[in-house]
Coordinates of C-alpha atoms and ligand atoms in Angstrom, one line a residue:
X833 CA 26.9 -67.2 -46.6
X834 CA 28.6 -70.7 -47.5
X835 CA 28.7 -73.1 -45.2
X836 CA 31.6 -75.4 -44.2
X837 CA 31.1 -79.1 -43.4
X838 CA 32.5 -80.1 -39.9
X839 CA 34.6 -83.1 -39.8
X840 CA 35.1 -85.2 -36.7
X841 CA 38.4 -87.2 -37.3
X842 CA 38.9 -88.1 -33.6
X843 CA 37.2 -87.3 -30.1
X844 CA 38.4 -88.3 -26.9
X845 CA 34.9 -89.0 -25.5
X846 CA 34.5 -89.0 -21.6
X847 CA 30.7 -89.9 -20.8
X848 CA 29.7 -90.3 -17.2
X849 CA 26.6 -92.1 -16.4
X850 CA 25.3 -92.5 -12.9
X851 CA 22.3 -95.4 -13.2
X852 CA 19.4 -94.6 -10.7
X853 CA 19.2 -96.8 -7.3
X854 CA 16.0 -98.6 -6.8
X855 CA 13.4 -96.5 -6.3
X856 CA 9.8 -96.0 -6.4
X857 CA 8.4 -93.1 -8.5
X858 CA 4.8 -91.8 -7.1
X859 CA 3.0 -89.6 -9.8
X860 CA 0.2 -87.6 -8.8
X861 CA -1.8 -86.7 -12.3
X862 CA -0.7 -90.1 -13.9
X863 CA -3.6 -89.7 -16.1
X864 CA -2.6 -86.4 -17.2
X865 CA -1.9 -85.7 -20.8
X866 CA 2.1 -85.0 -19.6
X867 CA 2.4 -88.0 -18.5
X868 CA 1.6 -90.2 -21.5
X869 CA 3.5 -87.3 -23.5
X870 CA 6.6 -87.4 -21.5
X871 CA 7.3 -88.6 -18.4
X872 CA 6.2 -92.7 -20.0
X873 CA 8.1 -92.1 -22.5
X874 CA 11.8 -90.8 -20.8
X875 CA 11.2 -93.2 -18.0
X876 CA 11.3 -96.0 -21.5
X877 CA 13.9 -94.3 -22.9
X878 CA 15.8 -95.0 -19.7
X879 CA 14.9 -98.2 -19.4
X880 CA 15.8 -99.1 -22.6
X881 CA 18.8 -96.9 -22.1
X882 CA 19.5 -99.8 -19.1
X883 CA 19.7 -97.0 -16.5
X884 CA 16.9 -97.9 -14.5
X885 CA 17.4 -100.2 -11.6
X886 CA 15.9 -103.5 -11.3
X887 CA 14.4 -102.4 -8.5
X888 CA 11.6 -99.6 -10.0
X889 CA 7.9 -99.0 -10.0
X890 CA 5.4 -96.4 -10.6
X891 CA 2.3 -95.5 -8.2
X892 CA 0.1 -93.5 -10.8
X893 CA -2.1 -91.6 -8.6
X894 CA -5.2 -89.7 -10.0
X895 CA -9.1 -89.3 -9.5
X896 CA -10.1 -91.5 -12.3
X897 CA -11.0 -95.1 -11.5
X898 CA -8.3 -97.0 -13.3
X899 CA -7.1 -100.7 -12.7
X900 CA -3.1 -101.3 -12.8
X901 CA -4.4 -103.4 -16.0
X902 CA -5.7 -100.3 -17.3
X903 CA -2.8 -98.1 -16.4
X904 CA -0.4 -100.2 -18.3
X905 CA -2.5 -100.1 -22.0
X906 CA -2.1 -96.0 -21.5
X907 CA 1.7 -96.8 -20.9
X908 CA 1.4 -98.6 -23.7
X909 CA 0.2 -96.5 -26.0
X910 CA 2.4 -94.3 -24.4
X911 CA 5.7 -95.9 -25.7
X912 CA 3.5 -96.9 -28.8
X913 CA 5.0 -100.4 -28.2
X914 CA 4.3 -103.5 -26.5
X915 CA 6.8 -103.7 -23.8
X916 CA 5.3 -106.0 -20.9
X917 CA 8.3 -106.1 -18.6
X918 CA 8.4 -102.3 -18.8
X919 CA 5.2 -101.5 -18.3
X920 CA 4.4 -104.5 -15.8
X921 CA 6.1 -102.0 -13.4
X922 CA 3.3 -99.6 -13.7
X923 CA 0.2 -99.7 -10.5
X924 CA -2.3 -97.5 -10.1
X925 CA -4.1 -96.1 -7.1
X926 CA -7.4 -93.8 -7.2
X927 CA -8.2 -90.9 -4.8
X928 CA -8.7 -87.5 -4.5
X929 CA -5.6 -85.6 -3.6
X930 CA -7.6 -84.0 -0.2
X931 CA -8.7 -87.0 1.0
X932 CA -6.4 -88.2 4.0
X933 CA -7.8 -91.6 3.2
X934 CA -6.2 -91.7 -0.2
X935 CA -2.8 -91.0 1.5
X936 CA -3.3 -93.9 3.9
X937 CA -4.2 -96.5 1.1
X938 CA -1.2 -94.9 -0.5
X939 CA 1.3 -95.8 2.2
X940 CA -0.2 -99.0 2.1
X941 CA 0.4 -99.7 -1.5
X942 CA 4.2 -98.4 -0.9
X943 CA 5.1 -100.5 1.9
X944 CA 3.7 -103.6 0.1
X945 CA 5.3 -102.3 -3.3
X946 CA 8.8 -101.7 -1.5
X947 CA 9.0 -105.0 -0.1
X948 CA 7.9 -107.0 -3.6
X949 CA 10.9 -104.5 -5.0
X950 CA 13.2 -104.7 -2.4
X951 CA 13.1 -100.9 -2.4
X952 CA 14.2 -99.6 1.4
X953 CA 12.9 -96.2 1.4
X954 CA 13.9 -94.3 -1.6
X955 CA 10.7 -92.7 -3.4
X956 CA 10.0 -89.4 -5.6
X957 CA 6.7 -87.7 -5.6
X958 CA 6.1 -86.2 -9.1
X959 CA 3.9 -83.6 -8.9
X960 CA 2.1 -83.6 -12.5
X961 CA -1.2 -81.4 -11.5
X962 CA -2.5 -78.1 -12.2
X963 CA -0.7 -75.8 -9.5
X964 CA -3.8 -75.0 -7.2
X965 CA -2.4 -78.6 -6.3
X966 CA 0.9 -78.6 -5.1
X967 CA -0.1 -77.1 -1.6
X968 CA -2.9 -79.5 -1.3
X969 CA -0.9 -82.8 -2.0
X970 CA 2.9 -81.6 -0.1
X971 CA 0.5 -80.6 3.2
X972 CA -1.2 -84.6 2.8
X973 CA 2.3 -86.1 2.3
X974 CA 3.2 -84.0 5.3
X975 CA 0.1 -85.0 7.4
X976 CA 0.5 -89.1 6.5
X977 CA 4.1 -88.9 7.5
X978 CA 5.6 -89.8 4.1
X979 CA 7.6 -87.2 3.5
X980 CA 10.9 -88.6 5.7
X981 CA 11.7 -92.5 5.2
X982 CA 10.7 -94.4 7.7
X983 CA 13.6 -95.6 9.8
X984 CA 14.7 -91.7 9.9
X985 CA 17.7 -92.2 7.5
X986 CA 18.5 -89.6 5.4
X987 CA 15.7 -87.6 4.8
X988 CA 17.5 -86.9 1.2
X989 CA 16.0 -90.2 -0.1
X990 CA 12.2 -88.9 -0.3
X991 CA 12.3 -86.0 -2.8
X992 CA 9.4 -83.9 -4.6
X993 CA 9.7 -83.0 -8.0
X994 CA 7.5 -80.2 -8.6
X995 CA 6.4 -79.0 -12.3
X996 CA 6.8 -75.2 -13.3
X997 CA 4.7 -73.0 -12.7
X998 CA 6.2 -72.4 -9.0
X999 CA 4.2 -69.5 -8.5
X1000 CA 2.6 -66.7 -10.6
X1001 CA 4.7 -63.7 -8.7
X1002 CA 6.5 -63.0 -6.3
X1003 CA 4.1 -63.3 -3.6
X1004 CA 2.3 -66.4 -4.8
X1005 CA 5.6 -68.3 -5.2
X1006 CA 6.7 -67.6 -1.4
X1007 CA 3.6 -69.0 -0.3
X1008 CA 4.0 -72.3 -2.1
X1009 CA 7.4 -72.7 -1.1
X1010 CA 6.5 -71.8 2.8
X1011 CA 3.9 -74.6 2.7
X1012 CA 5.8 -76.9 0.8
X1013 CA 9.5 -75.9 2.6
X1014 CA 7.3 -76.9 6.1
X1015 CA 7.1 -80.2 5.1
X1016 CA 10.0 -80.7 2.7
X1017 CA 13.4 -79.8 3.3
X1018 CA 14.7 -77.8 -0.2
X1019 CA 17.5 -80.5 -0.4
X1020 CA 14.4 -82.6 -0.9
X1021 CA 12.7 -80.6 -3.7
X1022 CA 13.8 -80.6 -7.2
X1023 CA 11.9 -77.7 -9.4
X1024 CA 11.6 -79.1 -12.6
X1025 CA 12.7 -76.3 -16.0
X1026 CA 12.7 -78.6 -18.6
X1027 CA 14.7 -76.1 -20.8
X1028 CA 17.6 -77.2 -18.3
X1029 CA 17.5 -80.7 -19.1
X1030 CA 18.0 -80.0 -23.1
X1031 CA 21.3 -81.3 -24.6
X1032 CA 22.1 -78.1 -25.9
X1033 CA 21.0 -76.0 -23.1
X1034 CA 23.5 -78.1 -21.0
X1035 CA 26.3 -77.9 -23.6
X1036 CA 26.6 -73.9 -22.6
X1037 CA 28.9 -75.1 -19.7
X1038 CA 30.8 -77.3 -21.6
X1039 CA 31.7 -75.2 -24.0
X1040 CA 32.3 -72.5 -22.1
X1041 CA 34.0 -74.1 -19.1
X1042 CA 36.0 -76.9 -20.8
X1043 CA 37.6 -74.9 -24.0
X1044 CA 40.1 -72.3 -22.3
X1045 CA 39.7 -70.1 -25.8
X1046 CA 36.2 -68.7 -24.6
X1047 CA 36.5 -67.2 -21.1
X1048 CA 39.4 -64.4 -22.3
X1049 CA 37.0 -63.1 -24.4
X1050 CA 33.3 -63.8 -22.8
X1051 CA 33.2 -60.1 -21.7
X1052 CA 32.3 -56.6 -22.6
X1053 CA 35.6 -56.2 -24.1
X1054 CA 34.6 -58.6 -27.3
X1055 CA 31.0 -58.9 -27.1
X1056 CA 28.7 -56.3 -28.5
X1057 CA 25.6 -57.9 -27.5
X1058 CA 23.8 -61.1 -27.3
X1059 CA 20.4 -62.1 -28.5
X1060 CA 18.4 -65.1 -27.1
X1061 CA 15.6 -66.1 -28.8
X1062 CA 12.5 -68.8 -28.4
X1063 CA 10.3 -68.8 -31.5
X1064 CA 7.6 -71.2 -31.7
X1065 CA 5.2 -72.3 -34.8
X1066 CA 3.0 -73.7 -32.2
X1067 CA -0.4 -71.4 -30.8
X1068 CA -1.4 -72.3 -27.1
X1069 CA -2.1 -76.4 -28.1
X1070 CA -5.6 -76.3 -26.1
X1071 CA -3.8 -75.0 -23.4
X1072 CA -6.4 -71.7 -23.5
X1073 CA -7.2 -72.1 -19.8
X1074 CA -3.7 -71.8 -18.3
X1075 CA -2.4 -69.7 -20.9
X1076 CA -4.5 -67.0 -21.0
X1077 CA -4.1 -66.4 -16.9
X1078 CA 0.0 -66.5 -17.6
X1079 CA 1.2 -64.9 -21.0
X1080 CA 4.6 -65.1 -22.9
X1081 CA 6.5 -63.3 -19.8
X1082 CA 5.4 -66.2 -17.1
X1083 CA 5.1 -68.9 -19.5
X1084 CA 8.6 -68.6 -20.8
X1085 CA 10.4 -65.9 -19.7
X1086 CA 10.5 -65.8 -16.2
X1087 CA 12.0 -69.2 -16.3
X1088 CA 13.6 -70.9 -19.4
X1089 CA 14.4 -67.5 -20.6
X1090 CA 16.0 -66.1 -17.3
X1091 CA 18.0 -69.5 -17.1
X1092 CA 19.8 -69.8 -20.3
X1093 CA 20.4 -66.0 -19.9
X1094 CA 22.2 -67.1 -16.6
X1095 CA 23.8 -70.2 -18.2
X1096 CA 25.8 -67.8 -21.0
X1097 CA 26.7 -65.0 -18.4
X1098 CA 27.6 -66.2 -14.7
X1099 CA 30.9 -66.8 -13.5
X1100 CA 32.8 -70.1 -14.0
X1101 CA 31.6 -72.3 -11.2
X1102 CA 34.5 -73.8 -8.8
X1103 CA 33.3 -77.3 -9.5
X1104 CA 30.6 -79.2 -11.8
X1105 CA 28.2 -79.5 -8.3
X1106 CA 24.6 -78.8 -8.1
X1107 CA 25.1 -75.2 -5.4
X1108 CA 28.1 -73.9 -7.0
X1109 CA 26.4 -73.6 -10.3
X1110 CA 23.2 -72.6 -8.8
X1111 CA 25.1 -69.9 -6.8
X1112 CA 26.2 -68.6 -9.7
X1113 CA 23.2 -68.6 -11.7
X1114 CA 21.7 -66.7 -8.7
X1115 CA 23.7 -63.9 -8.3
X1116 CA 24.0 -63.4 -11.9
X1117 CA 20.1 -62.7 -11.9
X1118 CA 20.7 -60.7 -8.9
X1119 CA 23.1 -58.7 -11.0
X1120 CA 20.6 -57.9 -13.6
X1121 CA 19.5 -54.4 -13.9
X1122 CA 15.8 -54.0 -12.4
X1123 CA 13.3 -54.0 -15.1
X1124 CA 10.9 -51.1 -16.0
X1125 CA 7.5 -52.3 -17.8
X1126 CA 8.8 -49.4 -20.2
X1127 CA 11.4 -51.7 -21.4
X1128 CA 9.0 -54.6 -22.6
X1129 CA 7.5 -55.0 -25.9
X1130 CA 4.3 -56.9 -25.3
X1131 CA 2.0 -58.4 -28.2
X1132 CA -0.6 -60.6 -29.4
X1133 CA -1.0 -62.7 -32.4
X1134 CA -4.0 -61.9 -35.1
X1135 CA -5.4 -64.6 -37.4
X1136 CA -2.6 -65.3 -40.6
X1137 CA -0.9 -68.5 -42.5
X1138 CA 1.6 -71.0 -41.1
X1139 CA 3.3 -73.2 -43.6
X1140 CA 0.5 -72.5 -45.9
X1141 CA -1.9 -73.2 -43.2
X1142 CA -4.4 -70.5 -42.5
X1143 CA -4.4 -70.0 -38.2
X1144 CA -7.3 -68.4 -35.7
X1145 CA -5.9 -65.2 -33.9
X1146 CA -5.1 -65.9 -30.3
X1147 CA -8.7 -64.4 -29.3
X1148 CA -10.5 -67.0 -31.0
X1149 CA -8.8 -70.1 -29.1
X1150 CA -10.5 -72.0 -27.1
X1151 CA -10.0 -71.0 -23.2
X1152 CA -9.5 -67.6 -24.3
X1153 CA -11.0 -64.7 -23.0
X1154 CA -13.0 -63.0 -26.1
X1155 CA -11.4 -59.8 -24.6
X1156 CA -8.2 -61.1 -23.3
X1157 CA -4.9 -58.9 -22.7
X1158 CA -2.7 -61.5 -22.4
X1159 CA 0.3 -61.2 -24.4
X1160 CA 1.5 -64.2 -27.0
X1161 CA 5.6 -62.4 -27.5
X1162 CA 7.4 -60.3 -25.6
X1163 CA 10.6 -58.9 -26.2
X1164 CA 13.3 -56.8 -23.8
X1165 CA 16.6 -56.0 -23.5
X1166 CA 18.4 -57.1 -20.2
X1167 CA 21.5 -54.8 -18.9
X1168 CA 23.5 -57.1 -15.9
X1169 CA 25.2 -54.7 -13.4
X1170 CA 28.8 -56.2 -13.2
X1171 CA 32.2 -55.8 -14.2
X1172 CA 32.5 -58.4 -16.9
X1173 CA 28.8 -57.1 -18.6
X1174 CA 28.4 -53.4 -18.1
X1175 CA 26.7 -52.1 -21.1
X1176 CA 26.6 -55.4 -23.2
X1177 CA 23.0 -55.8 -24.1
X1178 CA 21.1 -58.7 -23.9
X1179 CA 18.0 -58.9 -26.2
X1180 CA 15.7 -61.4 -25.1
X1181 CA 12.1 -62.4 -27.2
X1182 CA 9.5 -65.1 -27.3
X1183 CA 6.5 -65.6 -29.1
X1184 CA 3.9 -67.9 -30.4
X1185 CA 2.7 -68.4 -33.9
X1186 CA 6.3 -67.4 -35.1
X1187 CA 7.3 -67.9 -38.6
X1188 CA 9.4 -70.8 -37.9
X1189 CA 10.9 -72.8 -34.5
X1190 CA 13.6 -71.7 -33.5
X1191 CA 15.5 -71.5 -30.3
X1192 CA 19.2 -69.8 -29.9
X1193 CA 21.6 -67.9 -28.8
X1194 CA 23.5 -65.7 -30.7
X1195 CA 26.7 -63.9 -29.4
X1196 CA 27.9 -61.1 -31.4
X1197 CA 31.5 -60.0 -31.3
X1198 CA 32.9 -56.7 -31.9
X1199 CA 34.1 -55.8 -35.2
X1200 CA 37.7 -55.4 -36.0
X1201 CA 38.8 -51.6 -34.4
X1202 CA 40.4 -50.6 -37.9
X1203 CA 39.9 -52.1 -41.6
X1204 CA 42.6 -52.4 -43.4
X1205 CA 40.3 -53.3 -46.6
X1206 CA 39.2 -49.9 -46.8
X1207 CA 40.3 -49.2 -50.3
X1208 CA 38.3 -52.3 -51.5
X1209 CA 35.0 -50.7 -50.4
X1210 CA 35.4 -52.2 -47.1
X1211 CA 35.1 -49.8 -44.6
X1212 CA 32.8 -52.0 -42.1
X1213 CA 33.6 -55.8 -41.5
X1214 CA 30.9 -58.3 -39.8
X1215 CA 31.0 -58.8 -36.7
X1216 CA 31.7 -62.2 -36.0
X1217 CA 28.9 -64.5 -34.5
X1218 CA 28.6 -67.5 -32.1
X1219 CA 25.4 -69.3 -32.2
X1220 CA 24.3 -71.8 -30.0
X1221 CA 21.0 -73.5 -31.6
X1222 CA 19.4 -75.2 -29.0
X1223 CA 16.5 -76.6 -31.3
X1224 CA 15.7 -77.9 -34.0
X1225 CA 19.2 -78.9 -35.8
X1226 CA 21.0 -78.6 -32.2
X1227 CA 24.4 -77.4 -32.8
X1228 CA 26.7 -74.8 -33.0
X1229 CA 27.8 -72.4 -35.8
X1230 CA 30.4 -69.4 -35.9
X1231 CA 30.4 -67.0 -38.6
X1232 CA 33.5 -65.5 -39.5
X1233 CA 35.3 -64.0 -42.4
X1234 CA 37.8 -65.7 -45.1
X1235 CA 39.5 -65.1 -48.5
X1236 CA 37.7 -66.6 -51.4
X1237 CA 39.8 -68.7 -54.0
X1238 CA 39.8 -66.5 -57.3
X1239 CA 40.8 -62.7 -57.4
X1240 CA 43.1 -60.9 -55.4
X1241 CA 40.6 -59.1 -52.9
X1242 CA 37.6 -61.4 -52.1
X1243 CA 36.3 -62.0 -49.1
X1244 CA 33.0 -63.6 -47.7
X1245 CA 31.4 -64.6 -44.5
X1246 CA 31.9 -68.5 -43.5
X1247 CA 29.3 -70.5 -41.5
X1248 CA 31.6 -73.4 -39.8
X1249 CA 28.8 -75.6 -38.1
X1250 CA 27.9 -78.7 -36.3
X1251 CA 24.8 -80.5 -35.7
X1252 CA 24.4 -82.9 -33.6
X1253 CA 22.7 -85.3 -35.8
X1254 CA 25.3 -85.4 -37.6
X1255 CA 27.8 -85.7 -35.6
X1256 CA 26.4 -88.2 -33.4
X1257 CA 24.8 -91.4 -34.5
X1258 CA 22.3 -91.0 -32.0
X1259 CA 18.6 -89.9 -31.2
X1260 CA 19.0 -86.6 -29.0
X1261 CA 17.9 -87.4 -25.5
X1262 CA 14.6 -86.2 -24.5
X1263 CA 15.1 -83.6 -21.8
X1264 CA 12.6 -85.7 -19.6
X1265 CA 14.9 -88.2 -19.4
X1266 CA 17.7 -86.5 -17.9
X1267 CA 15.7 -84.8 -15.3
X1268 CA 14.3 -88.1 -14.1
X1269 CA 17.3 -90.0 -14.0
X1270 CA 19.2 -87.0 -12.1
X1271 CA 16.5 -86.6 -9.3
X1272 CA 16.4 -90.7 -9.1
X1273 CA 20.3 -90.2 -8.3
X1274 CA 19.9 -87.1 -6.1
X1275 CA 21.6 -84.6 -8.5
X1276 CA 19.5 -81.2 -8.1
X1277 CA 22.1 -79.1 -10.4
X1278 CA 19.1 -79.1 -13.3
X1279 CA 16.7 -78.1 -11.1
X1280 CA 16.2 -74.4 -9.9
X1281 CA 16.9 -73.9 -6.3
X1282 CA 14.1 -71.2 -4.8
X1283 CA 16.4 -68.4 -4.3
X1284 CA 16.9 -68.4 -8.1
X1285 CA 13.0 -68.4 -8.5
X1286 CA 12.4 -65.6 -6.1
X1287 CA 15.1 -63.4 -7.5
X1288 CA 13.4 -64.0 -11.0
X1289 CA 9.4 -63.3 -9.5
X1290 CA 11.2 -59.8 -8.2
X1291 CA 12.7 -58.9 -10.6
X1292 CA 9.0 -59.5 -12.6
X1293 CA 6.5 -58.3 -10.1
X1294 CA 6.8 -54.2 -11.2
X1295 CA 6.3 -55.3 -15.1
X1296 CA 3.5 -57.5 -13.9
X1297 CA 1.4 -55.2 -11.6
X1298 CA 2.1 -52.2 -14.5
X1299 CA 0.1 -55.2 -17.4
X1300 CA -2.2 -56.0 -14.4
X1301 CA -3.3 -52.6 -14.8
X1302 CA -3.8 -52.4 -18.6
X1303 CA -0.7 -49.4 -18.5
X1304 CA 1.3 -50.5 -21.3
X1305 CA 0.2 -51.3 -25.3
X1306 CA -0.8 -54.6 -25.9
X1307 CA 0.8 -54.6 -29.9
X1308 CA -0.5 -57.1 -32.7
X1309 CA 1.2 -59.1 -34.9
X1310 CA -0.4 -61.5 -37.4
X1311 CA 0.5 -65.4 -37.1
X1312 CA 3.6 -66.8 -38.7
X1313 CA 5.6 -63.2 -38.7
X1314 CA 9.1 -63.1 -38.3
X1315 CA 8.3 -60.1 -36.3
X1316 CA 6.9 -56.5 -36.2
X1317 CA 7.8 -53.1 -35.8
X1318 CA 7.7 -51.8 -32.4
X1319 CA 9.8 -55.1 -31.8
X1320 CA 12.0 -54.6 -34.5
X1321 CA 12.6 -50.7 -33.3
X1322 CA 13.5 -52.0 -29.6
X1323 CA 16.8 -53.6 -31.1
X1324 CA 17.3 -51.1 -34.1
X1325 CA 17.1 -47.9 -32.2
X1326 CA 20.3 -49.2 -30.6
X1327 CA 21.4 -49.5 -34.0
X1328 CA 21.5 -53.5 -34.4
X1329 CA 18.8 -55.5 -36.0
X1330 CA 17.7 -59.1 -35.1
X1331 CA 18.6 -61.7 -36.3
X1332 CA 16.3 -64.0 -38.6
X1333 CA 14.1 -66.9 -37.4
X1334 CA 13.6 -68.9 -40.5
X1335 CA 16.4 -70.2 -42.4
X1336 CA 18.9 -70.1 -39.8
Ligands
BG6_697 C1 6.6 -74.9 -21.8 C2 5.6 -73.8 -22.0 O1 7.3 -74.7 -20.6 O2 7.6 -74.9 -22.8 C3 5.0 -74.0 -23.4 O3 4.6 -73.9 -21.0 C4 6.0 -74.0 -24.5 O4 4.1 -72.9 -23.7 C5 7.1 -75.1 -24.1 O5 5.4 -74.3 -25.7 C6 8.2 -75.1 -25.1 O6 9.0 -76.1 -24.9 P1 9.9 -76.8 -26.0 O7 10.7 -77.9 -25.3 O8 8.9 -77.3 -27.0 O9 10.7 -75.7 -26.6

């Protein structure tokens, strides 16, 4: 397939920035290893970005016995740069998250904090801490009073940002969000899904809501079906203990998977505002046929070679179970009940130890209803194909067919593509960064509101009690496949194959 160059003479470029109003940022697991990773480093990139107020500072909160002194080399070493007025804003306070005394000294430390920032009562609670947590630290916020700003204004300007996962089924996840909903309000709470603050993840409602050429065909009338895939190079990254109690489906699919899926098929939204898309991402899940564990492909990776690397089988990680069930890939194909999707299949898989990294989404078109190249030996024409690559190269191709210079009758498939690297002369945001800055200026349209989470854990819970109960094969594949049979025969006994991972 040849590929044609993009070329961006002009662009009228409307970029709207909201900077965050002061604010102080309280981050429970501040010693965390997703801290350092990300949440130092997009609060930087913010900063140097000059969209953090004046008015800003951190409370890293966590069990180990670290001095504000100490807190700012790990910031740091964080930013992997020496940035003194940045990281000056970092303090530090020790406790243990059940210990109403911590909470006490906390409030302390904020009062005396806001008035050395001039900050009046705006603050976020990051919850960065293994799950069994979030219970624990909402009820203590609750119990100290800090979870409404002091002088009763609006209650809007104390808000919890809560790390996935929100739950492990359906059950589990209303229990969290009955403890935490009793002491936060949900205009309060922002769920983080990280997958919603990618570039390209947000660029499916651009480019389906500002180009008037997409919506007349974004049906069932044009599309034959759509695959979305995640494939990652990456095992579990010493993550055996939480993996290996969550699998592919809660890991990946229940959220980042069900939310791009409901990004590329809900209705246009009236307005660019945090309900109206989240009441459309929710009824689109709602639409979505109920899933029978007989429609999942489940699987595990074996030992095999990764860019020449030989790699362990998921059995032999560390944190695994020698025995372990848990499924590394799953694939499945989603039908929505509606009128624009009836019958269009959507073919959904992730897996670890893939051959390549690779995230998309690829729409397939119809073909043409008659060729009039028959005579040529062309009976059957390729479909065309929109692909939105949300990492790495973010961009967006579509393939369609063209004359070749030369002899009468020669035709070939063109790839016209973008990347944004290209494109744009600049480094692609890190998704941290957006979510921060929106729930620093109150924007909760990147963050999944709980009906869209409890439609998502029902939808699960009959696949999940059916694995619970060891009912459906656990397949193999070895590490660094592109994929393997009884995944491959999900999409061809349909009569459509998927579509490669490397070498897109
Ligand atoms: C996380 C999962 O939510 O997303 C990880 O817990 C996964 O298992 C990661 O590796 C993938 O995120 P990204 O941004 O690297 O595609």
């Amino acid at each position: 397939m040849q590929k044609i160059e993009p070329k961006v003479t002009q662009m009228d470029i409307v970029c709207a920035e909201i900077p965050a109003s002061p604010v102080a940022l309280v981050v429970f697991g501040a010693s965390g290893d997703l801290t350092k990773r990300k949440l130092i480093p997009a609060l930087f990139e913010l900063y140097q970005r000059e969209l953090l107020s004046e008015n800003f500072y951190v409370i890293g909160c966590g069990r180990r016995q670290l001095s504000d002194k100490q807190f700012r080399k790990v910031v740091t070493e964080a930013i992997g740069t020496e940035a003194d007025e940045f990281s000056k804003k970092f303090h530090f306070e020790t406790g243990g998250y059940d210990e109403p005394d911590f909470y006490k000294r906390l409030t302390n430390r904020l009062e005396q904090l806001n008035k050395q920032y001039s900050i009046d009562n705006n603050v976020i609670f990051y919850l960065s801490v293994p799950p069994a947590l979030y219970p624990v630290i909402a009820e203590q916020l609750g119990s100290a009073g800090l979870t409404c700003p002091k002088d009763n204004t609006q209650k809007e300007n104390v808000r919890l940002i809560i790390e996935k996962p929100f739950g492990r089924d359906l059950q589990s996840a209303a229990e969290l969000n009955s403890i935490i909903t009793k002491c936060f309000d949900e205009s309060q709470i922002y769920r983080i899904d990280h997958y919603l603050g990618k570039e390209t993840v947000q660029n499916i409602m651009i480019l389906r809501f500002a180009n008037a050429i997409y919506e007349p065909i974004w049906n069932r009338d044009y599309i034959d079906h759509v695959q979305i895939t995640i494939a990652e190079s990456v095992g579990i990254e010493h993550r055996g203990g939480y993996y290996d109690k969550s699998g592919a489906l809660r890991d990946m699919f229940q959220n980042h998977m069900l939310q791009m899926l409901a990004l590329v098929a809900m209705e246009p939204p009236s307005s660019f505002e945090a309900n109206c898309i989240r009441d459309e991402k929710v009824k689109l899940l709602k639409s979505l046929r109920p899933f029978e564990p007989s429609d999942f492909i489940r699987a595990q990776y074996t030992n095999g070679v990764i860019d020449g690397e030989n790699v362990s089988s998921y059995l032999e990680e560390e944190g695994v179970a020698p025995d372990s069930q848990t499924e590394t890939y799953i694939a499945t194909k989603i039908l929505v009940d509606n009128w624009r999707w009836q019958d269009v299949p959507f073919y959904v898989r992730t897996g670890k130890r893939l051959g390549a990294k690779n995230t998309n989404i690829a729409i397939t078109f119809k073909k043409v209803p008659h060729s009039m190249f028959a005579s040529f030996g062309l009976d059957e024409l390729p479909s065309n194909i929109l692909v939105l690559q949300i990492q790495p190269q973010e961009g967006i191709s579509f393939q369609f067919q063209a004359k070749r210079p030369g002899s009468k009758m020669c035709m070939g498939t063109l790839d016209m593509h973008f990347h944004y690297s290209e494109l744009f002369d600049v480094k692609m945001p890190e998704a941290y960064s957006r979510l921060l800055l929106d729930a620093m200026t109150g924007d909760q349209t990147l963050f999944n509101r709980y009906d869209s989470l409890e439609t998502a854990w029902k939808l699960l819970d009959p696949v999940l009690a059916d694995w619970q109960n060891n009912n459906s094969t656990l397949y193999k594949y070895p590490a660094g496949a592109e994929s393997f049979a009884e995944a491959d025969k999900l999409i061809e006994s349909d009569g459509r194959n998927w579509r490669a991972i490397a070498n897109h």
